[in-house]
Amino acid sequence: CRGLENGLARTPPMGWSSWNAFGRDFNESVFYGTADAMVSNGMRDAGYEYINVDGGWWEGVDTGHIVRNATGHMTWDRQKYPKGSTTSTVAASSTGTTRTPASRRATETGPCPKASS
């Protein structure tokens, strides 16, 4: 069985997630350092493209009350990300990586509810 020779999906989507190393303590400074490290240690050239900013990026994470904008989207924590999300996206692109924030549709942070039987 062979894949199509069209240049797409030569590797699975690969990236690095902030959660295991930093939990909710991930911030803008660590993000930029991570993007630079992915380039300098060869991860980007090996196919690692994505930096998944998982948990703790949204405003209200420390209080358990998620702050949403007028369209209902979660807002970036300006204390942790003073330059905002657009700047980190541009910075990631300049290193050849892609910023991917994790999000939740829930109205509060915390564990997911148990499924009913």
mmCIF file of N, CA and C in Angstrom:
data_model
loop_
_atom_site.group_PDB
_atom_site.id
_atom_site.type_symbol
_atom_site.label_atom_id
_atom_site.label_comp_id
_atom_site.label_asym_id
_atom_site.label_seq_id
_atom_site.Cartn_x
_atom_site.Cartn_y
_atom_site.Cartn_z
ATOM 1 N N CYS A 1 0.845 -1.175 0.000
ATOM 2 C CA CYS A 1 0.000 0.000 0.000
ATOM 3 C C CYS A 1 0.892 1.241 0.000
ATOM 4 N N ARG A 2 0.640 2.146 -0.906
ATOM 5 C CA ARG A 2 1.437 3.367 -0.989
ATOM 6 C C ARG A 2 0.521 4.583 -0.920
ATOM 7 N N GLY A 3 1.059 5.640 -0.331
ATOM 8 C CA GLY A 3 0.326 6.898 -0.292
ATOM 9 C C GLY A 3 0.446 7.616 -1.624
ATOM 10 N N LEU A 4 -0.338 8.616 -1.793
ATOM 11 C CA LEU A 4 -0.266 9.435 -2.992
ATOM 12 C C LEU A 4 1.036 10.228 -3.007
ATOM 13 N N GLU A 5 1.612 10.389 -4.146
ATOM 14 C CA GLU A 5 2.833 11.173 -4.286
ATOM 15 C C GLU A 5 2.467 12.630 -4.581
ATOM 16 N N ASN A 6 1.728 13.250 -3.649
ATOM 17 C CA ASN A 6 1.296 14.631 -3.852
ATOM 18 C C ASN A 6 1.927 15.605 -2.852
ATOM 19 N N GLY A 7 2.854 15.134 -2.019
ATOM 20 C CA GLY A 7 3.541 15.999 -1.069
ATOM 21 C C GLY A 7 2.765 16.300 0.200
ATOM 22 N N LEU A 8 1.548 15.794 0.332
ATOM 23 C CA LEU A 8 0.736 16.063 1.520
ATOM 24 C C LEU A 8 0.905 14.970 2.560
ATOM 25 N N ALA A 9 0.906 15.361 3.813
ATOM 26 C CA ALA A 9 0.923 14.441 4.954
ATOM 27 C C ALA A 9 2.048 13.414 4.878
ATOM 28 N N ARG A 10 3.240 13.858 4.578
ATOM 29 C CA ARG A 10 4.393 12.957 4.580
ATOM 30 C C ARG A 10 4.694 12.478 5.998
ATOM 31 N N THR A 11 4.344 13.288 6.982
ATOM 32 C CA THR A 11 4.451 12.898 8.388
ATOM 33 C C THR A 11 3.120 13.244 9.048
ATOM 34 N N PRO A 12 2.814 12.617 10.171
ATOM 35 C CA PRO A 12 1.602 13.022 10.884
ATOM 36 C C PRO A 12 1.819 14.429 11.451
ATOM 37 N N PRO A 13 0.749 15.141 11.777
ATOM 38 C CA PRO A 13 0.928 16.453 12.399
ATOM 39 C C PRO A 13 1.705 16.277 13.701
ATOM 40 N N MET A 14 2.844 16.935 13.799
ATOM 41 C CA MET A 14 3.686 16.773 14.992
ATOM 42 C C MET A 14 3.905 18.124 15.650
ATOM 43 N N GLY A 15 3.974 18.101 16.966
ATOM 44 C CA GLY A 15 4.194 19.331 17.692
ATOM 45 C C GLY A 15 4.559 19.066 19.136
ATOM 46 N N TRP A 16 4.584 20.131 19.894
ATOM 47 C CA TRP A 16 4.953 20.090 21.308
ATOM 48 C C TRP A 16 3.844 20.759 22.089
ATOM 49 N N SER A 17 3.443 20.170 23.198
ATOM 50 C CA SER A 17 2.386 20.726 24.038
ATOM 51 C C SER A 17 2.966 21.263 25.336
ATOM 52 N N SER A 18 2.495 22.425 25.733
ATOM 53 C CA SER A 18 2.998 23.080 26.938
ATOM 54 C C SER A 18 2.541 22.427 28.235
ATOM 55 N N TRP A 19 1.470 21.651 28.197
ATOM 56 C CA TRP A 19 0.837 21.197 29.433
ATOM 57 C C TRP A 19 1.744 20.337 30.314
ATOM 58 N N ASN A 20 2.390 19.324 29.765
ATOM 59 C CA ASN A 20 3.171 18.407 30.598
ATOM 60 C C ASN A 20 4.328 19.094 31.306
ATOM 61 N N ALA A 21 4.937 20.070 30.673
ATOM 62 C CA ALA A 21 6.073 20.756 31.273
ATOM 63 C C ALA A 21 5.668 21.939 32.152
ATOM 64 N N PHE A 22 4.609 22.653 31.779
ATOM 65 C CA PHE A 22 4.297 23.911 32.440
ATOM 66 C C PHE A 22 2.894 24.015 33.029
ATOM 67 N N GLY A 23 1.983 23.141 32.649
ATOM 68 C CA GLY A 23 0.608 23.273 33.125
ATOM 69 C C GLY A 23 0.067 24.647 32.788
ATOM 70 N N ARG A 24 -0.515 25.306 33.760
ATOM 71 C CA ARG A 24 -1.076 26.643 33.540
ATOM 72 C C ARG A 24 -0.037 27.754 33.664
ATOM 73 N N ASP A 25 1.209 27.419 33.944
ATOM 74 C CA ASP A 25 2.259 28.420 34.132
ATOM 75 C C ASP A 25 2.973 28.787 32.840
ATOM 76 N N PHE A 26 2.428 28.421 31.720
ATOM 77 C CA PHE A 26 3.002 28.773 30.422
ATOM 78 C C PHE A 26 2.683 30.237 30.143
ATOM 79 N N ASN A 27 3.645 30.985 29.575
ATOM 80 C CA ASN A 27 3.414 32.399 29.290
ATOM 81 C C ASN A 27 4.133 32.796 28.003
ATOM 82 N N GLU A 28 4.028 34.063 27.660
ATOM 83 C CA GLU A 28 4.587 34.568 26.412
ATOM 84 C C GLU A 28 6.101 34.355 26.318
ATOM 85 N N SER A 29 6.806 34.604 27.388
ATOM 86 C CA SER A 29 8.261 34.442 27.388
ATOM 87 C C SER A 29 8.655 32.988 27.135
ATOM 88 N N VAL A 30 7.963 32.078 27.789
ATOM 89 C CA VAL A 30 8.238 30.645 27.601
ATOM 90 C C VAL A 30 7.862 30.231 26.177
ATOM 91 N N PHE A 31 6.777 30.800 25.648
ATOM 92 C CA PHE A 31 6.370 30.498 24.273
ATOM 93 C C PHE A 31 7.486 30.835 23.288
ATOM 94 N N TYR A 32 8.025 32.054 23.383
ATOM 95 C CA TYR A 32 9.079 32.465 22.456
ATOM 96 C C TYR A 32 10.325 31.593 22.622
ATOM 97 N N GLY A 33 10.670 31.264 23.852
ATOM 98 C CA GLY A 33 11.813 30.380 24.094
ATOM 99 C C GLY A 33 11.593 28.999 23.505
ATOM 100 N N THR A 34 10.363 28.505 23.587
ATOM 101 C CA THR A 34 10.037 27.190 23.033
ATOM 102 C C THR A 34 10.152 27.196 21.514
ATOM 103 N N ALA A 35 9.637 28.239 20.879
ATOM 104 C CA ALA A 35 9.728 28.334 19.414
ATOM 105 C C ALA A 35 11.185 28.348 18.976
ATOM 106 N N ASP A 36 12.014 29.122 19.662
ATOM 107 C CA ASP A 36 13.446 29.184 19.329
ATOM 108 C C ASP A 36 14.130 27.839 19.566
ATOM 109 N N ALA A 37 13.763 27.172 20.668
ATOM 110 C CA ALA A 37 14.368 25.873 20.987
ATOM 111 C C ALA A 37 13.985 24.812 19.954
ATOM 112 N N MET A 38 12.755 24.856 19.455
ATOM 113 C CA MET A 38 12.335 23.883 18.451
ATOM 114 C C MET A 38 13.153 24.018 17.170
ATOM 115 N N VAL A 39 13.602 25.223 16.896
ATOM 116 C CA VAL A 39 14.455 25.446 15.728
ATOM 117 C C VAL A 39 15.887 25.016 16.038
ATOM 118 N N SER A 40 16.424 25.493 17.160
ATOM 119 C CA SER A 40 17.840 25.250 17.452
ATOM 120 C C SER A 40 18.164 23.792 17.748
ATOM 121 N N ASN A 41 17.208 23.032 18.296
ATOM 122 C CA ASN A 41 17.507 21.629 18.606
ATOM 123 C C ASN A 41 17.095 20.664 17.494
ATOM 124 N N GLY A 42 16.624 21.201 16.372
ATOM 125 C CA GLY A 42 16.332 20.365 15.215
ATOM 126 C C GLY A 42 14.936 19.789 15.153
ATOM 127 N N MET A 43 14.087 20.104 16.138
ATOM 128 C CA MET A 43 12.733 19.559 16.112
ATOM 129 C C MET A 43 11.958 20.031 14.889
ATOM 130 N N ARG A 44 12.063 21.320 14.552
ATOM 131 C CA ARG A 44 11.340 21.841 13.393
ATOM 132 C C ARG A 44 11.769 21.128 12.117
ATOM 133 N N ASP A 45 13.073 20.954 11.955
ATOM 134 C CA ASP A 45 13.567 20.293 10.746
ATOM 135 C C ASP A 45 13.190 18.817 10.701
ATOM 136 N N ALA A 46 12.905 18.234 11.868
ATOM 137 C CA ALA A 46 12.478 16.838 11.919
ATOM 138 C C ALA A 46 10.976 16.697 11.662
ATOM 139 N N GLY A 47 10.274 17.832 11.511
ATOM 140 C CA GLY A 47 8.851 17.781 11.200
ATOM 141 C C GLY A 47 7.939 18.291 12.285
ATOM 142 N N TYR A 48 8.490 18.663 13.442
ATOM 143 C CA TYR A 48 7.656 19.215 14.510
ATOM 144 C C TYR A 48 7.314 20.654 14.160
ATOM 145 N N GLU A 49 6.033 20.914 13.965
ATOM 146 C CA GLU A 49 5.596 22.223 13.497
ATOM 147 C C GLU A 49 4.807 22.996 14.537
ATOM 148 N N TYR A 50 3.991 22.303 15.313
ATOM 149 C CA TYR A 50 3.014 22.966 16.161
ATOM 150 C C TYR A 50 3.485 23.165 17.591
ATOM 151 N N ILE A 51 3.175 24.339 18.146
ATOM 152 C CA ILE A 51 3.352 24.599 19.569
ATOM 153 C C ILE A 51 1.942 24.737 20.121
ATOM 154 N N ASN A 52 1.502 23.734 20.845
ATOM 155 C CA ASN A 52 0.158 23.725 21.394
ATOM 156 C C ASN A 52 0.184 24.410 22.755
ATOM 157 N N VAL A 53 -0.385 25.600 22.814
ATOM 158 C CA VAL A 53 -0.482 26.347 24.064
ATOM 159 C C VAL A 53 -1.710 25.807 24.781
ATOM 160 N N ASP A 54 -1.482 24.849 25.654
ATOM 161 C CA ASP A 54 -2.560 24.084 26.262
ATOM 162 C C ASP A 54 -2.800 24.534 27.696
ATOM 163 N N GLY A 55 -3.930 25.077 27.954
ATOM 164 C CA GLY A 55 -4.314 25.421 29.310
ATOM 165 C C GLY A 55 -3.578 26.629 29.866
ATOM 166 N N GLY A 56 -4.319 27.523 30.470
ATOM 167 C CA GLY A 56 -3.730 28.654 31.149
ATOM 168 C C GLY A 56 -3.532 29.892 30.312
ATOM 169 N N TRP A 57 -3.881 29.868 29.050
ATOM 170 C CA TRP A 57 -3.674 31.042 28.208
ATOM 171 C C TRP A 57 -4.836 32.030 28.282
ATOM 172 N N TRP A 58 -5.983 31.579 28.713
ATOM 173 C CA TRP A 58 -7.161 32.441 28.685
ATOM 174 C C TRP A 58 -7.296 33.245 29.974
ATOM 175 N N GLU A 59 -7.906 34.420 29.827
ATOM 176 C CA GLU A 59 -8.138 35.296 30.971
ATOM 177 C C GLU A 59 -9.173 34.659 31.889
ATOM 178 N N GLY A 60 -8.890 34.658 33.167
ATOM 179 C CA GLY A 60 -9.792 34.077 34.151
ATOM 180 C C GLY A 60 -9.404 32.675 34.567
ATOM 181 N N VAL A 61 -8.307 32.147 34.025
ATOM 182 C CA VAL A 61 -7.902 30.778 34.345
ATOM 183 C C VAL A 61 -7.612 30.616 35.836
ATOM 184 N N ASP A 62 -7.096 31.659 36.468
ATOM 185 C CA ASP A 62 -6.736 31.557 37.886
ATOM 186 C C ASP A 62 -7.937 31.719 38.808
ATOM 187 N N THR A 63 -9.033 32.260 38.293
ATOM 188 C CA THR A 63 -10.225 32.456 39.105
ATOM 189 C C THR A 63 -11.301 31.419 38.834
ATOM 190 N N GLY A 64 -11.143 30.667 37.721
ATOM 191 C CA GLY A 64 -12.149 29.688 37.342
ATOM 192 C C GLY A 64 -13.296 30.289 36.558
ATOM 193 N N HIS A 65 -13.218 31.597 36.259
ATOM 194 C CA HIS A 65 -14.261 32.265 35.470
ATOM 195 C C HIS A 65 -13.646 32.722 34.150
ATOM 196 N N ILE A 66 -13.986 32.047 33.078
ATOM 197 C CA ILE A 66 -13.428 32.355 31.769
ATOM 198 C C ILE A 66 -14.030 33.658 31.250
ATOM 199 N N VAL A 67 -13.158 34.568 30.814
ATOM 200 C CA VAL A 67 -13.601 35.839 30.246
ATOM 201 C C VAL A 67 -13.735 35.655 28.741
ATOM 202 N N ARG A 68 -14.882 36.014 28.210
ATOM 203 C CA ARG A 68 -15.144 35.867 26.775
ATOM 204 C C ARG A 68 -15.396 37.231 26.152
ATOM 205 N N ASN A 69 -15.073 37.332 24.868
ATOM 206 C CA ASN A 69 -15.320 38.589 24.159
ATOM 207 C C ASN A 69 -16.765 38.634 23.669
ATOM 208 N N ALA A 70 -17.112 39.671 22.913
ATOM 209 C CA ALA A 70 -18.490 39.871 22.463
ATOM 210 C C ALA A 70 -19.009 38.740 21.582
ATOM 211 N N THR A 71 -18.105 38.023 20.913
ATOM 212 C CA THR A 71 -18.542 36.920 20.056
ATOM 213 C C THR A 71 -18.500 35.568 20.764
ATOM 214 N N GLY A 72 -18.172 35.574 22.063
ATOM 215 C CA GLY A 72 -18.180 34.351 22.844
ATOM 216 C C GLY A 72 -16.857 33.599 22.906
ATOM 217 N N HIS A 73 -15.828 34.114 22.247
ATOM 218 C CA HIS A 73 -14.526 33.456 22.280
ATOM 219 C C HIS A 73 -13.761 33.838 23.545
ATOM 220 N N MET A 74 -12.982 32.879 24.061
ATOM 221 C CA MET A 74 -12.157 33.163 25.227
ATOM 222 C C MET A 74 -11.113 34.209 24.863
ATOM 223 N N THR A 75 -10.729 35.020 25.850
ATOM 224 C CA THR A 75 -9.744 36.071 25.610
ATOM 225 C C THR A 75 -8.406 35.694 26.239
ATOM 226 N N TRP A 76 -7.314 36.157 25.619
ATOM 227 C CA TRP A 76 -5.968 35.885 26.116
ATOM 228 C C TRP A 76 -5.727 36.618 27.420
ATOM 229 N N ASP A 77 -5.030 35.980 28.343
ATOM 230 C CA ASP A 77 -4.643 36.603 29.603
ATOM 231 C C ASP A 77 -3.548 37.630 29.306
ATOM 232 N N ARG A 78 -3.865 38.902 29.464
ATOM 233 C CA ARG A 78 -2.922 39.964 29.112
ATOM 234 C C ARG A 78 -1.755 40.071 30.092
ATOM 235 N N GLN A 79 -1.872 39.482 31.261
ATOM 236 C CA GLN A 79 -0.736 39.447 32.186
ATOM 237 C C GLN A 79 0.313 38.450 31.700
ATOM 238 N N LYS A 80 -0.149 37.296 31.221
ATOM 239 C CA LYS A 80 0.766 36.256 30.738
ATOM 240 C C LYS A 80 1.213 36.500 29.303
ATOM 241 N N TYR A 81 0.362 37.162 28.518
ATOM 242 C CA TYR A 81 0.637 37.405 27.096
ATOM 243 C C TYR A 81 0.411 38.889 26.781
ATOM 244 N N PRO A 82 1.299 39.758 27.270
ATOM 245 C CA PRO A 82 1.088 41.201 27.080
ATOM 246 C C PRO A 82 1.093 41.646 25.617
ATOM 247 N N LYS A 83 1.745 40.911 24.741
ATOM 248 C CA LYS A 83 1.760 41.291 23.322
ATOM 249 C C LYS A 83 0.563 40.727 22.573
ATOM 250 N N GLY A 84 -0.199 39.843 23.190
ATOM 251 C CA GLY A 84 -1.402 39.294 22.574
ATOM 252 C C GLY A 84 -1.146 38.100 21.678
ATOM 253 N N SER A 85 -2.220 37.491 21.228
ATOM 254 C CA SER A 85 -2.132 36.263 20.442
ATOM 255 C C SER A 85 -1.615 36.494 19.031
ATOM 256 N N THR A 86 -1.942 37.617 18.425
ATOM 257 C CA THR A 86 -1.498 37.874 17.050
ATOM 258 C C THR A 86 0.018 37.945 16.972
ATOM 259 N N THR A 87 0.640 38.597 17.943
ATOM 260 C CA THR A 87 2.095 38.714 17.956
ATOM 261 C C THR A 87 2.754 37.352 18.090
ATOM 262 N N SER A 88 2.208 36.469 18.932
ATOM 263 C CA SER A 88 2.808 35.144 19.083
ATOM 264 C C SER A 88 2.619 34.311 17.819
ATOM 265 N N THR A 89 1.526 34.518 17.099
ATOM 266 C CA THR A 89 1.320 33.812 15.837
ATOM 267 C C THR A 89 2.362 34.242 14.809
ATOM 268 N N VAL A 90 2.608 35.541 14.711
ATOM 269 C CA VAL A 90 3.615 36.068 13.783
ATOM 270 C C VAL A 90 5.000 35.568 14.182
ATOM 271 N N ALA A 91 5.303 35.584 15.474
ATOM 272 C CA ALA A 91 6.607 35.114 15.947
ATOM 273 C C ALA A 91 6.799 33.640 15.626
ATOM 274 N N ALA A 92 5.770 32.846 15.810
ATOM 275 C CA ALA A 92 5.862 31.423 15.496
ATOM 276 C C ALA A 92 6.126 31.235 14.005
ATOM 277 N N SER A 93 5.418 31.986 13.187
ATOM 278 C CA SER A 93 5.610 31.871 11.741
ATOM 279 C C SER A 93 7.031 32.225 11.335
ATOM 280 N N SER A 94 7.640 33.189 12.017
ATOM 281 C CA SER A 94 8.996 33.595 11.666
ATOM 282 C C SER A 94 10.022 32.512 11.983
ATOM 283 N N THR A 95 9.674 31.582 12.886
ATOM 284 C CA THR A 95 10.572 30.467 13.200
ATOM 285 C C THR A 95 10.201 29.209 12.433
ATOM 286 N N GLY A 96 9.117 29.277 11.654
ATOM 287 C CA GLY A 96 8.674 28.108 10.904
ATOM 288 C C GLY A 96 7.818 27.172 11.727
ATOM 289 N N THR A 97 7.293 27.656 12.855
ATOM 290 C CA THR A 97 6.394 26.857 13.680
ATOM 291 C C THR A 97 5.006 27.495 13.645
ATOM 292 N N THR A 98 4.026 26.825 14.232
ATOM 293 C CA THR A 98 2.652 27.295 14.233
ATOM 294 C C THR A 98 2.106 27.250 15.648
ATOM 295 N N ARG A 99 1.523 28.360 16.117
ATOM 296 C CA ARG A 99 0.914 28.397 17.450
ATOM 297 C C ARG A 99 -0.497 27.853 17.350
ATOM 298 N N THR A 100 -0.850 26.924 18.243
ATOM 299 C CA THR A 100 -2.190 26.358 18.254
ATOM 300 C C THR A 100 -2.726 26.375 19.675
ATOM 301 N N PRO A 101 -3.563 27.345 20.041
ATOM 302 C CA PRO A 101 -4.104 27.359 21.397
ATOM 303 C C PRO A 101 -5.178 26.299 21.576
ATOM 304 N N ALA A 102 -5.150 25.645 22.714
ATOM 305 C CA ALA A 102 -6.226 24.719 23.053
ATOM 306 C C ALA A 102 -7.391 25.549 23.563
ATOM 307 N N SER A 103 -8.587 25.061 23.398
ATOM 308 C CA SER A 103 -9.742 25.806 23.888
ATOM 309 C C SER A 103 -10.786 24.845 24.415
ATOM 310 N N ARG A 104 -11.703 25.408 25.190
ATOM 311 C CA ARG A 104 -12.803 24.626 25.717
ATOM 312 C C ARG A 104 -14.086 25.388 25.488
ATOM 313 N N ARG A 105 -15.135 24.663 25.215
ATOM 314 C CA ARG A 105 -16.437 25.298 25.052
ATOM 315 C C ARG A 105 -17.133 25.445 26.398
ATOM 316 N N ALA A 106 -16.559 24.863 27.434
ATOM 317 C CA ALA A 106 -17.181 24.931 28.757
ATOM 318 C C ALA A 106 -17.197 26.366 29.265
ATOM 319 N N THR A 107 -18.044 26.640 30.228
ATOM 320 C CA THR A 107 -18.127 27.984 30.786
ATOM 321 C C THR A 107 -17.241 28.133 32.018
ATOM 322 N N GLU A 108 -16.723 27.049 32.537
ATOM 323 C CA GLU A 108 -15.828 27.109 33.683
ATOM 324 C C GLU A 108 -14.644 26.186 33.428
ATOM 325 N N THR A 109 -13.514 26.482 34.089
ATOM 326 C CA THR A 109 -12.366 25.595 33.982
ATOM 327 C C THR A 109 -12.546 24.456 34.976
ATOM 328 N N GLY A 110 -11.748 23.444 34.855
ATOM 329 C CA GLY A 110 -11.823 22.325 35.773
ATOM 330 C C GLY A 110 -12.028 21.033 35.031
ATOM 331 N N PRO A 111 -12.203 19.940 35.762
ATOM 332 C CA PRO A 111 -12.345 18.653 35.100
ATOM 333 C C PRO A 111 -13.623 18.580 34.276
ATOM 334 N N CYS A 112 -13.568 17.786 33.238
ATOM 335 C CA CYS A 112 -14.757 17.594 32.402
ATOM 336 C C CYS A 112 -15.791 16.809 33.183
ATOM 337 N N PRO A 113 -17.066 17.079 32.940
ATOM 338 C CA PRO A 113 -18.107 16.335 33.654
ATOM 339 C C PRO A 113 -18.110 14.870 33.244
ATOM 340 N N LYS A 114 -18.528 14.026 34.180
ATOM 341 C CA LYS A 114 -18.615 12.594 33.880
ATOM 342 C C LYS A 114 -19.805 12.331 32.955
ATOM 343 N N ALA A 115 -19.618 11.384 32.072
ATOM 344 C CA ALA A 115 -20.697 11.018 31.154
ATOM 345 C C ALA A 115 -21.791 10.309 31.940
ATOM 346 N N SER A 116 -23.026 10.576 31.578
ATOM 347 C CA SER A 116 -24.119 9.881 32.252
ATOM 348 C C SER A 116 -24.330 8.524 31.602
ATOM 349 N N SER A 117 -24.777 7.589 32.394
ATOM 350 C CA SER A 117 -24.979 6.246 31.845
ATOM 351 C C SER A 117 -26.407 5.956 31.560
#
